[in-house]
Amino acid sequence: MIKIIRNFAKRIFSGVFKKKGEIKLGFYGSPNAGKTSLANRISQDWLGEDLGTVSKMPHETREIQIKEKVVLERDGKKIEFKLIDTPGVATRIDFEDFMKFGLKKKAAQDRAKEATQGIIESIKWLDDMDAVIVMIDSTVNPYSQVNITILGNLAARDIPVLVVANKIDLKKSNIKKVRGAFPEYEVVGISAKGGDNIEEFYEELFKLVKKV
Amino acid sequence: MAKKVIKKKVVKKGVKKLAVRNNTSSKMRTKARSSLSKKNDLTIHFMPYSEIANEDAVARVKKIMGIVLKNKIIILQGKLRVEEEAKLIENSMMLIGNVAGFAGIEIASLSGENENRSLFDSVRRNIAKILVGEQDAITVIGPASVVKEITKDPKKVELLLARK
Ligand SMILES: Nc1nc2c(ncn2[C@@H]2O[C@H](COP(=O)(O)OP(=O)(O)OP(=O)(O)O)[C@@H](O)[C@H]2O)c(=O)[nH]1
Ligand SMILES: [Mg+2]
């Protein structure tokens, strides 16, 4: 009840005081979920340029990456976004895992160090978001503590969330399981890489923005 | 109400130690202060909620990390708050690279409402039943290296618990 009133008040005040300018849209999730792939796709679709680098080696994004003034248009409505791609959050980092991808020990240790700092950054930035896309790799178990902690912290801050179940192009993908894990959230299944279902994603994104 | 059940089952309040050691002498253990103790030294620390109930977030996280760094697995009766979960992750990240052998934590909050199957899956029900009864929620937190060992060989924990 209090939450409803608070949300209501928030909406009224933001309507009055904040000209609904730029929306700070965060991309959160586990390493390798496809956050940068989706951020790049949006940035490419509307700006024609990439935002960050994508890799099959986890913890590719180790610093916050920002793309400003990304204007999306839908049904005659224009919304300006600031896309904020964050380093994948994990509870553990073992540099030896990077060596399996062919990195030398030193390089692997450096990557691990940067990755730990990246995660601290990601968590700090939670406070600054207007809305967040929580990216979940739909080919792996969605009941991970990282997903639970991220969603819990966003809920505690009253930040609107859209859950994206990514990699639906893969055989192992299971959107149902993602929906089952987080029944209280809107879940849209896409392939950030191949572009499947991106239209529906944009539709959900515009709905999400209404909650800001 | 649930609390009473737990007390009975746990017998003694406070720390419950179930340790197997592989010839790690206590001297060696104190020597290795800023690094984790031997992998085979598996200890479970049962933490009744009362142990942290009156602490603030910072003190809770400090307490938990202190135990995890001794290479113990914590079974906490109840749940951490979301901001404490986040702090725990931040803290772990700060320690990786600074504490030899420490690669972070595994944490799983298990309750009736969520079916967290990401880890401990084959052992958690048993642990939960033995240690906390049919409690609403428990949180398992351990050093990642140790949890890796367990998931490779879940019988280890079951054996331990069976012997108590
Ligand atoms: N098959 C498939 N692969 C994908 C999809 N989206 C991303 N990937 C792949 O998954 C890997 C990780 O993608 P990223 O976009 O770098 O993931 P991230 O979430 O930014 O990862 P971090 O930066 O490490 O946190 C890359 O190899 C991508 O090509 C998808 O929809 N389908
Ligand atoms: Mg990335």
XYZ file of C-alpha atoms and ligand atoms in Angstrom:
409
model
C 0.000 0.000 0.000
C 2.730 2.394 1.028
C 4.611 1.352 -2.035
C 1.662 2.226 -4.223
C 1.394 5.659 -2.686
C 5.102 6.183 -2.992
C 5.096 5.143 -6.634
C 2.128 7.367 -7.271
C 3.807 10.309 -5.590
C 7.003 9.601 -7.468
C 5.183 9.629 -10.764
C 3.412 12.901 -10.044
C 6.532 14.638 -8.842
C 8.693 13.373 -11.631
C 6.006 14.614 -13.985
C 6.100 18.042 -12.437
C 9.746 18.585 -11.746
C 11.696 16.356 -14.038
C 11.158 16.967 -17.657
C 11.097 13.434 -18.827
C 14.468 13.763 -20.427
C 17.075 11.148 -20.744
C 16.354 7.769 -19.207
C 19.315 6.070 -17.620
C 18.895 2.470 -18.685
C 21.167 -0.061 -17.006
C 22.086 -3.521 -18.269
C 22.693 -5.940 -15.431
C 23.264 -9.639 -15.086
C 25.768 -12.437 -14.848
C 28.881 -12.456 -16.990
C 28.228 -13.740 -20.513
C 24.477 -13.213 -20.338
C 24.623 -10.962 -23.394
C 24.306 -7.494 -21.857
C 26.789 -5.876 -24.214
C 25.345 -7.732 -27.189
C 21.928 -6.204 -26.503
C 23.306 -2.751 -25.691
C 25.242 -2.874 -28.963
C 22.173 -3.918 -30.907
C 20.151 -0.992 -29.539
C 23.005 1.400 -30.118
C 23.454 0.081 -33.662
C 19.738 0.218 -34.436
C 19.385 3.863 -33.413
C 22.846 5.382 -33.577
C 24.664 3.128 -35.962
C 27.565 2.479 -33.627
C 28.647 -0.084 -31.058
C 28.875 0.533 -27.354
C 31.310 -2.129 -26.176
C 33.122 -5.326 -26.986
C 31.562 -8.761 -26.854
C 33.412 -11.950 -26.072
C 32.744 -15.542 -25.219
C 35.252 -15.163 -22.402
C 33.345 -14.014 -19.297
C 34.039 -10.623 -17.720
C 34.686 -8.984 -21.060
C 33.103 -5.777 -19.776
C 35.117 -4.718 -16.743
C 34.282 -1.038 -16.701
C 30.956 0.719 -17.000
C 30.304 1.589 -20.648
C 28.008 4.469 -21.506
C 26.314 5.586 -24.683
C 24.461 8.853 -24.415
C 21.723 10.432 -26.490
C 20.328 7.249 -27.933
C 16.920 8.300 -29.168
C 14.362 5.589 -29.772
C 11.121 6.214 -31.569
C 7.954 4.185 -31.461
C 4.395 5.090 -32.463
C 5.470 8.696 -32.864
C 6.894 8.802 -29.367
C 10.537 9.686 -28.894
C 12.517 8.705 -25.846
C 16.100 9.580 -25.174
C 18.183 6.970 -23.409
C 21.532 6.868 -21.780
C 22.588 3.246 -22.142
C 24.713 2.031 -19.272
C 26.312 -1.359 -19.796
C 27.743 -2.823 -16.614
C 30.307 -5.524 -15.856
C 28.731 -8.920 -15.223
C 28.186 -9.599 -11.536
C 29.573 -12.767 -9.959
C 30.201 -13.951 -6.414
C 33.474 -15.596 -7.313
C 36.273 -15.092 -9.782
C 38.979 -17.631 -10.367
C 41.762 -16.454 -12.640
C 42.418 -20.052 -13.617
C 39.097 -20.043 -15.440
C 40.507 -17.453 -17.830
C 43.533 -19.611 -18.497
C 41.180 -22.184 -19.981
C 40.457 -19.579 -22.635
C 44.154 -19.415 -23.447
C 45.265 -16.482 -21.310
C 48.698 -16.637 -19.701
C 48.783 -16.646 -15.927
C 49.662 -12.967 -15.578
C 47.037 -11.846 -18.054
C 44.470 -14.055 -16.357
C 45.295 -12.590 -12.960
C 45.049 -9.062 -14.334
C 41.698 -9.817 -15.889
C 40.483 -11.272 -12.598
C 41.595 -8.183 -10.692
C 39.844 -5.873 -13.142
C 36.767 -8.053 -13.035
C 36.529 -7.777 -9.249
C 36.738 -3.999 -9.477
C 34.148 -4.032 -12.231
C 31.694 -5.909 -10.049
C 32.124 -3.400 -7.237
C 31.396 -0.650 -9.777
C 28.294 -2.413 -11.054
C 26.875 -2.655 -7.562
C 27.658 1.006 -6.804
C 25.888 2.130 -9.965
C 22.645 0.409 -9.022
C 21.587 3.581 -7.256
C 21.923 5.683 -10.388
C 19.581 3.834 -12.696
C 16.144 4.974 -13.827
C 15.273 1.562 -15.238
C 17.140 -1.686 -15.646
C 17.257 -4.574 -18.062
C 18.204 -7.716 -16.176
C 19.780 -10.021 -18.692
C 19.473 -13.744 -18.138
C 21.044 -16.412 -20.296
C 18.031 -18.645 -20.911
C 20.231 -21.659 -21.580
C 21.450 -21.835 -17.989
C 19.766 -22.174 -14.640
C 18.044 -18.855 -13.841
C 17.874 -19.475 -10.091
C 21.250 -17.988 -9.436
C 22.115 -15.919 -6.433
C 23.391 -13.154 -8.695
C 20.002 -12.823 -10.381
C 18.229 -12.950 -7.061
C 20.518 -10.358 -5.466
C 20.308 -7.970 -8.412
C 16.524 -8.193 -8.644
C 16.180 -7.844 -4.883
C 18.338 -4.752 -4.764
C 16.477 -3.137 -7.654
C 13.143 -3.853 -6.007
C 14.396 -2.317 -2.762
C 15.216 0.843 -4.707
C 11.913 0.863 -6.585
C 13.678 0.760 -9.924
C 11.524 -0.644 -12.746
C 12.905 -3.838 -14.253
C 12.489 -5.761 -17.460
C 13.844 -9.292 -17.428
C 15.272 -10.363 -20.749
C 15.720 -14.067 -21.382
C 18.516 -14.094 -23.937
C 19.880 -16.640 -26.406
C 16.519 -18.053 -27.452
C 18.172 -19.067 -30.717
C 19.958 -21.851 -28.872
C 18.448 -25.285 -28.466
C 18.997 -25.358 -24.721
C 17.076 -22.115 -24.221
C 14.207 -22.350 -21.758
C 12.191 -19.146 -21.349
C 9.540 -20.953 -19.366
C 12.073 -21.686 -16.691
C 13.038 -18.015 -16.516
C 9.375 -17.037 -16.220
C 8.905 -19.679 -13.554
C 11.849 -18.376 -11.588
C 10.690 -14.773 -11.593
C 6.918 -14.815 -11.937
C 6.517 -11.282 -10.634
C 8.497 -9.813 -13.544
C 7.792 -9.130 -17.169
C 10.005 -11.504 -19.166
C 10.771 -11.115 -22.840
C 12.735 -13.706 -24.753
C 15.167 -12.541 -27.428
C 18.334 -13.314 -29.246
C 20.582 -10.316 -28.784
C 22.990 -11.835 -31.240
C 20.608 -12.869 -33.990
C 17.921 -10.252 -33.445
C 15.012 -12.654 -32.861
C 12.026 -11.001 -31.214
C 13.700 -7.611 -30.937
C 10.483 -5.830 -31.887
C 8.716 -7.279 -28.884
C 11.665 -6.262 -26.764
C 11.328 -2.636 -27.892
C 7.642 -2.759 -27.154
C 8.348 -3.964 -23.599
C 11.070 -1.358 -23.230
C 8.594 1.420 -23.977
C 6.200 -0.059 -21.438
C 9.016 -0.171 -18.920
C 9.799 3.492 -19.404
C 6.255 4.393 -18.442
C 6.996 3.066 -14.974
C 9.964 5.404 -14.506
C 7.316 -20.865 16.746
C 9.726 -22.192 14.167
C 12.572 -21.107 16.366
C 11.704 -23.531 19.095
C 11.825 -26.441 16.747
C 15.258 -25.416 15.653
C 16.671 -25.133 19.118
C 15.612 -28.638 19.893
C 17.120 -30.032 16.783
C 20.343 -28.181 17.056
C 20.793 -29.161 20.659
C 23.392 -26.604 21.529
C 23.046 -23.022 20.610
C 25.835 -21.392 18.711
C 28.624 -22.880 16.744
C 28.283 -26.372 15.555
C 31.498 -27.762 14.296
C 31.834 -30.775 12.161
C 35.401 -30.953 11.118
C 37.546 -33.416 9.341
C 41.147 -32.543 9.037
C 43.769 -33.946 6.842
C 46.728 -33.669 9.126
C 46.644 -29.926 9.141
C 48.210 -29.095 12.443
C 46.989 -26.102 14.323
C 50.414 -24.536 13.941
C 50.128 -24.671 10.207
C 46.716 -23.219 10.390
C 47.728 -20.189 12.376
C 50.713 -19.671 10.141
C 48.555 -19.418 7.068
C 46.807 -16.329 8.285
C 46.202 -14.414 5.153
C 45.594 -17.440 3.025
C 42.895 -20.009 3.160
C 43.460 -23.219 5.035
C 43.693 -26.572 3.331
C 40.915 -27.556 1.026
C 40.205 -30.841 2.720
C 39.576 -29.124 5.998
C 35.842 -28.878 5.775
C 33.964 -27.274 8.586
C 30.394 -26.216 8.884
C 29.412 -23.317 11.048
C 25.795 -23.243 11.998
C 24.606 -19.735 12.656
C 21.299 -19.265 14.407
C 19.695 -16.006 13.422
C 20.129 -14.773 16.971
C 23.868 -14.649 16.353
C 23.435 -11.734 13.937
C 19.998 -10.453 14.803
C 21.255 -7.395 16.626
C 24.104 -6.519 14.286
C 23.976 -3.874 11.588
C 24.766 -4.706 7.968
C 28.466 -3.918 8.238
C 28.973 -6.040 11.339
C 27.024 -8.916 9.839
C 29.041 -8.959 6.672
C 32.252 -8.709 8.672
C 31.263 -11.609 10.852
C 30.278 -13.762 7.900
C 33.435 -12.976 5.938
C 35.555 -13.753 8.979
C 34.116 -17.231 9.144
C 34.254 -17.810 5.391
C 37.918 -16.823 5.366
C 38.556 -19.585 7.869
C 37.379 -21.860 5.095
C 34.131 -22.706 6.772
C 30.722 -23.075 5.283
C 28.062 -21.099 7.060
C 24.556 -22.316 7.350
C 22.540 -19.361 8.440
C 19.093 -19.777 9.785
C 17.030 -17.233 7.897
C 17.961 -14.768 5.217
C 20.195 -11.791 4.700
C 18.735 -8.515 3.546
C 19.247 -7.659 -0.103
C 21.700 -4.879 0.687
C 23.667 -7.299 2.833
C 23.849 -9.740 -0.036
C 25.235 -6.959 -2.203
C 27.734 -5.923 0.464
C 28.870 -9.498 0.824
C 29.615 -9.656 -2.878
C 31.460 -6.326 -2.786
C 33.489 -7.485 0.175
C 34.392 -10.753 -1.488
C 35.539 -8.897 -4.572
C 37.821 -6.702 -2.486
C 39.445 -9.770 -0.950
C 40.088 -11.705 -4.154
C 43.711 -11.204 -5.084
C 44.544 -9.990 -1.591
C 43.940 -13.217 0.272
C 45.904 -16.066 -1.248
C 43.729 -18.881 -2.481
C 40.508 -16.930 -2.032
C 38.369 -16.928 -5.164
C 35.182 -15.482 -3.764
C 32.104 -17.055 -2.277
C 29.170 -19.174 -3.163
C 25.945 -18.078 -1.621
C 22.512 -19.557 -1.893
C 19.418 -18.541 -0.054
C 17.064 -21.446 -0.037
C 13.457 -21.172 0.844
C 10.141 -22.698 0.020
C 9.356 -19.945 -2.415
C 12.437 -20.150 -4.546
C 13.939 -23.309 -5.817
C 17.537 -22.346 -5.975
C 19.053 -25.261 -7.733
C 22.288 -23.643 -8.678
C 24.399 -25.346 -6.043
C 24.348 -27.745 -3.178
C 21.343 -29.186 -4.877
C 21.916 -32.759 -4.008
C 22.871 -32.062 -0.422
C 20.907 -29.077 0.647
C 17.748 -30.820 1.694
C 19.688 -33.104 3.945
C 21.720 -30.332 5.469
C 18.662 -28.231 5.937
C 16.723 -30.953 7.635
C 19.472 -32.012 9.943
C 20.549 -28.586 11.003
C 17.568 -26.349 10.969
C 14.579 -28.565 10.626
C 11.951 -27.648 8.098
C 12.830 -24.025 8.388
C 11.365 -21.465 6.008
C 14.639 -20.173 4.739
C 18.277 -20.924 5.142
C 21.271 -19.293 3.588
C 24.376 -21.219 2.755
C 27.565 -19.240 2.316
C 30.975 -20.705 1.707
C 34.311 -20.058 0.084
C 34.025 -20.818 -3.630
C 36.983 -23.184 -3.555
C 35.427 -25.327 -0.862
C 32.009 -25.360 -2.445
C 33.614 -26.533 -5.666
C 35.000 -29.493 -3.755
C 31.609 -30.322 -2.348
C 29.744 -30.102 -5.589
C 32.307 -32.474 -7.019
C 31.745 -34.863 -4.148
C 28.457 -34.211 -2.353
C 28.823 -37.361 -0.293
C 31.482 -35.624 1.738
C 28.964 -33.440 3.511
C 26.416 -36.154 3.931
C 29.011 -38.409 5.491
C 30.045 -35.678 7.836
C 26.550 -34.989 8.937
C 25.713 -38.619 9.337
C 28.624 -39.082 11.704
C 27.798 -36.314 14.108
N 23.784 -17.858 -29.370
C 23.743 -16.651 -28.810
N 24.848 -16.125 -28.289
C 24.779 -14.908 -27.731
C 23.586 -14.173 -27.680
N 23.826 -12.987 -27.074
C 25.135 -13.003 -26.732
N 25.721 -14.145 -27.133
C 27.123 -14.549 -26.967
O 27.400 -14.670 -25.577
C 28.720 -14.234 -25.302
C 28.703 -13.134 -24.257
O 28.077 -11.996 -24.788
P 28.332 -10.545 -24.178
O 27.381 -9.610 -24.839
O 29.763 -10.205 -24.223
O 27.888 -10.821 -22.669
P 27.932 -9.824 -21.416
O 26.715 -10.064 -20.636
O 28.168 -8.428 -21.864
O 29.196 -10.395 -20.635
P 30.219 -9.619 -19.620
O 30.649 -8.366 -20.275
O 31.326 -10.600 -19.459
O 29.477 -9.412 -18.354
C 29.315 -13.805 -26.635
O 30.034 -14.890 -27.162
C 28.074 -13.496 -27.467
O 28.301 -13.642 -28.840
C 22.410 -14.749 -28.273
O 21.325 -14.191 -28.281
N 22.556 -15.979 -28.806
Mg 29.650 -7.153 -21.476
